[in-house]
PDB file of C-alpha atoms in Angstrom:
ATOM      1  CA  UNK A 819       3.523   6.696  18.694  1.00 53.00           C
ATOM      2  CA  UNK A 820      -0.174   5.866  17.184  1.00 64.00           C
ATOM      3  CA  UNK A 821       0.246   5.021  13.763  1.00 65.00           C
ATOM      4  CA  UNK A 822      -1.687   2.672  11.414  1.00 72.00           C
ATOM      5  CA  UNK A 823      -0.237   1.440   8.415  1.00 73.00           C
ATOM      6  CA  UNK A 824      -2.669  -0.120   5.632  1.00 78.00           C
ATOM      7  CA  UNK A 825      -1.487  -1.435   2.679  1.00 80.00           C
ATOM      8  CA  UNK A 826      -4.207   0.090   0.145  1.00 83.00           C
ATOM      9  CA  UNK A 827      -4.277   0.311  -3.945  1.00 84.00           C
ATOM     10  CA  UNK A 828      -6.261   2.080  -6.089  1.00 86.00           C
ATOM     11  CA  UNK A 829      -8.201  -0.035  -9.013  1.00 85.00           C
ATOM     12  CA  UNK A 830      -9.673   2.683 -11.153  1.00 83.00           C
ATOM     13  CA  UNK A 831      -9.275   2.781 -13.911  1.00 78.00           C
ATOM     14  CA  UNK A 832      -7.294   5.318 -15.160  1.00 68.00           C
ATOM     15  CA  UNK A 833      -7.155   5.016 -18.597  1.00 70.00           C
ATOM     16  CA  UNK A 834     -11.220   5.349 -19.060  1.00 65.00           C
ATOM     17  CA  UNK A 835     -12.304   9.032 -19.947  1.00 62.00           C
ATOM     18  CA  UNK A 836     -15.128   9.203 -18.387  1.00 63.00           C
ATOM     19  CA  UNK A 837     -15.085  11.897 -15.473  1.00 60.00           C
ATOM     20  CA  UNK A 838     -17.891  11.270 -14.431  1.00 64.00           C
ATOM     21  CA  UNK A 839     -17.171   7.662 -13.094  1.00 71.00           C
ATOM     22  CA  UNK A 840     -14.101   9.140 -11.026  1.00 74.00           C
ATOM     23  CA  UNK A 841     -15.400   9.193  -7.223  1.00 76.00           C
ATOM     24  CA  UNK A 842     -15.863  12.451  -5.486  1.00 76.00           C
ATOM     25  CA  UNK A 843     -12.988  11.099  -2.565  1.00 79.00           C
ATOM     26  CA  UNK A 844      -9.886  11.364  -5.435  1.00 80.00           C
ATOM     27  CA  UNK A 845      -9.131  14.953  -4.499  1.00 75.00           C
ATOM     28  CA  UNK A 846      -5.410  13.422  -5.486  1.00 79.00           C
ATOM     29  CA  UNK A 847      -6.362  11.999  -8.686  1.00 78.00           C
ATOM     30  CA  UNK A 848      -7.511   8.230  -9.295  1.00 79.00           C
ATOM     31  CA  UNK A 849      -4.727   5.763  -7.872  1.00 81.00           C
ATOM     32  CA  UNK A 850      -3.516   7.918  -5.621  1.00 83.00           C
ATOM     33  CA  UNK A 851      -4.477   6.668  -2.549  1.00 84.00           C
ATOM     34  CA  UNK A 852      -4.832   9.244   0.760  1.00 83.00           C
ATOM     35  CA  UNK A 853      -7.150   9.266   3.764  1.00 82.00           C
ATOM     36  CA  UNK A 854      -9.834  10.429   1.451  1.00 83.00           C
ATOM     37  CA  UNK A 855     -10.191   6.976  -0.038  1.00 86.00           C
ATOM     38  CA  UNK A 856     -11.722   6.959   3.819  1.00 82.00           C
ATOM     39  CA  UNK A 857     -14.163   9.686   3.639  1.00 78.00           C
ATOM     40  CA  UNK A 858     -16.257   8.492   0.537  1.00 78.00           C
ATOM     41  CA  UNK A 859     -19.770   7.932   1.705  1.00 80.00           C
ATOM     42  CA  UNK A 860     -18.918   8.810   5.638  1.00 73.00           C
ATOM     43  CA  UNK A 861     -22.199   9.021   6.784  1.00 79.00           C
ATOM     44  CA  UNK A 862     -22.841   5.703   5.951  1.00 80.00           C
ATOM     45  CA  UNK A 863     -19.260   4.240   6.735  1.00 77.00           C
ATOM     46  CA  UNK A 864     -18.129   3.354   3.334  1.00 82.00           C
ATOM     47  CA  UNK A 865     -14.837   4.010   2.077  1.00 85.00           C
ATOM     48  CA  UNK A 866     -13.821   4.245  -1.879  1.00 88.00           C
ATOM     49  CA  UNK A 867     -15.351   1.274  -4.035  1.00 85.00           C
ATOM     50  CA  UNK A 868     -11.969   1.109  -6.018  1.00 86.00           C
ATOM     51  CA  UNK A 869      -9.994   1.149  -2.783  1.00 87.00           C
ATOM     52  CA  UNK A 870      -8.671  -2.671  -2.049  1.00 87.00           C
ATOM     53  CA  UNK A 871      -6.421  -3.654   0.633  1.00 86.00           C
ATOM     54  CA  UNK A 872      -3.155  -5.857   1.165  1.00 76.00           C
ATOM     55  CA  UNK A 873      -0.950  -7.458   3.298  1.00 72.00           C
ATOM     56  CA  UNK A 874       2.919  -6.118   3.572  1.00 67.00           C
ATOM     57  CA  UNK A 875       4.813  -8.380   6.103  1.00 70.00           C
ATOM     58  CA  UNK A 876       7.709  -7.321   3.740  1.00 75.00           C
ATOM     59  CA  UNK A 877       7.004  -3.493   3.410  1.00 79.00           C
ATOM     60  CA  UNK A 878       9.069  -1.276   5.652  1.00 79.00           C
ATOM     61  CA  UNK A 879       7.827   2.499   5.662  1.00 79.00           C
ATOM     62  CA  UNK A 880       9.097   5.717   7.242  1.00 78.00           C
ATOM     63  CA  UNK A 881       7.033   8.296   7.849  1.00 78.00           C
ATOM     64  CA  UNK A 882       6.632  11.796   8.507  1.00 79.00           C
ATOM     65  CA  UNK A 883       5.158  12.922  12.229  1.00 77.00           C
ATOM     66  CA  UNK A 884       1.780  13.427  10.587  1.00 74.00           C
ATOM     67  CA  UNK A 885       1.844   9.941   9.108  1.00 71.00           C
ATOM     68  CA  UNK A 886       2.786  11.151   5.225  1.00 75.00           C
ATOM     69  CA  UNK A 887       5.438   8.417   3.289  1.00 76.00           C
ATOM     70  CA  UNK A 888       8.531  10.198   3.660  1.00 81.00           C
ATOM     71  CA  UNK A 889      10.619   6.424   1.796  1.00 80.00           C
ATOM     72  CA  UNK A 890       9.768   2.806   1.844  1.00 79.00           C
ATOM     73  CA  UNK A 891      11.807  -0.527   1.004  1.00 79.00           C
ATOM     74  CA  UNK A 892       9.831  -3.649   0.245  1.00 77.00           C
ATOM     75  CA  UNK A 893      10.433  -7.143  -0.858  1.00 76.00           C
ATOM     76  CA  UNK A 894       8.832  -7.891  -3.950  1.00 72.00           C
ATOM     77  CA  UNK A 895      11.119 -11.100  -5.401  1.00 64.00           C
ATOM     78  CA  UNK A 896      10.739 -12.325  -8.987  1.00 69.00           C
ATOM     79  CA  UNK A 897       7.312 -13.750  -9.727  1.00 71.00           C
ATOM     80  CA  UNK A 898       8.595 -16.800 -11.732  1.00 83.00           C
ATOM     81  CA  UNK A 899      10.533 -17.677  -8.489  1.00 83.00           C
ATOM     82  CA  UNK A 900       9.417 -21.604  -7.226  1.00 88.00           C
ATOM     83  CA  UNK A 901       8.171 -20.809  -3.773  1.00 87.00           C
ATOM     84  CA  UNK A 902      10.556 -22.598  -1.937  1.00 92.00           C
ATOM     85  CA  UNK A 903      12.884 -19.705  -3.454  1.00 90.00           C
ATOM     86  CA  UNK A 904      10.357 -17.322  -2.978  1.00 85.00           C
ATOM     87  CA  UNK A 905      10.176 -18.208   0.840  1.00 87.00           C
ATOM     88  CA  UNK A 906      14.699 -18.183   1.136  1.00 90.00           C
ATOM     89  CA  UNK A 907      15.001 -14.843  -0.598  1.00 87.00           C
ATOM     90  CA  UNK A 908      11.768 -13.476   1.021  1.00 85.00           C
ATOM     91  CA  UNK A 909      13.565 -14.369   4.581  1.00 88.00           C
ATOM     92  CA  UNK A 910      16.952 -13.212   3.366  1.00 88.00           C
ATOM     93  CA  UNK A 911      15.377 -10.020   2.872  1.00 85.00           C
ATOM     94  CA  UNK A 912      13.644  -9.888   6.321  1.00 86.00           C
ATOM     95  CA  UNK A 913      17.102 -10.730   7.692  1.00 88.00           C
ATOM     96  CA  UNK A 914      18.905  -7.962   6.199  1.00 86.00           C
ATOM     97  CA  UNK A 915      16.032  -5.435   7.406  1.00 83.00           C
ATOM     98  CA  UNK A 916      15.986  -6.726  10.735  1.00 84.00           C
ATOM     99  CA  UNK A 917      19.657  -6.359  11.184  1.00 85.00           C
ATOM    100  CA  UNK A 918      19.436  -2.952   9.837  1.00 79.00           C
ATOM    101  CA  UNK A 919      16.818  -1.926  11.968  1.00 78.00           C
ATOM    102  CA  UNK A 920      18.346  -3.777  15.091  1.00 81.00           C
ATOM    103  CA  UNK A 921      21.535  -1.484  14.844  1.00 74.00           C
TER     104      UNK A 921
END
């Protein structure tokens, strides 16, 4: 198996009008992120200016064999959580997915 994951968002702004700021990689449409985001400016190596990355130590994803997002589970808690009960239902969640996947 030879996957990568990346945890990537869009930030373009989707409500502006203006087609002529959308870049030439959104073949999908603004905010929806594919390999294209990638192939921007290739020759010079440069991916999607409104392409920003992540981390996801809570994300689980299942994918196709060609790599497409067939579901995915994540943790994503309530924001006005303290973060010592961030951290306990953060864990609690890795626990559960670890079982799960353990099985």
């Amino acid at each position: 198996m030879r996957n990568i994951l990346i945890e990537a968002n869009c930030i373009y702004n989707i409500d502006k009008k203006d087609d002529d700021l959308v870049p030439n990689c959104c073949m999908l449409g603004p905010n929806n992120v594919s390999i294209n985001c990638f192939k921007y400016n290739e020759d010079k190596n440069k991916y999607c200016p409104f392409l920003v990355f992540g981390t996801a130590k809570t994300t689980i994803v299942l994918t196709d064999e060609y790599g497409n997002v067939i579901n995915s589970n994540g943790f994503w808690g309530d924001l006005k959580l303290s973060e010592e009960e961030w951290r306990r239902k953060e864990k609690e969640w890795l626990d559960k997915q670890n079982a799960y996947l353990s099985k």
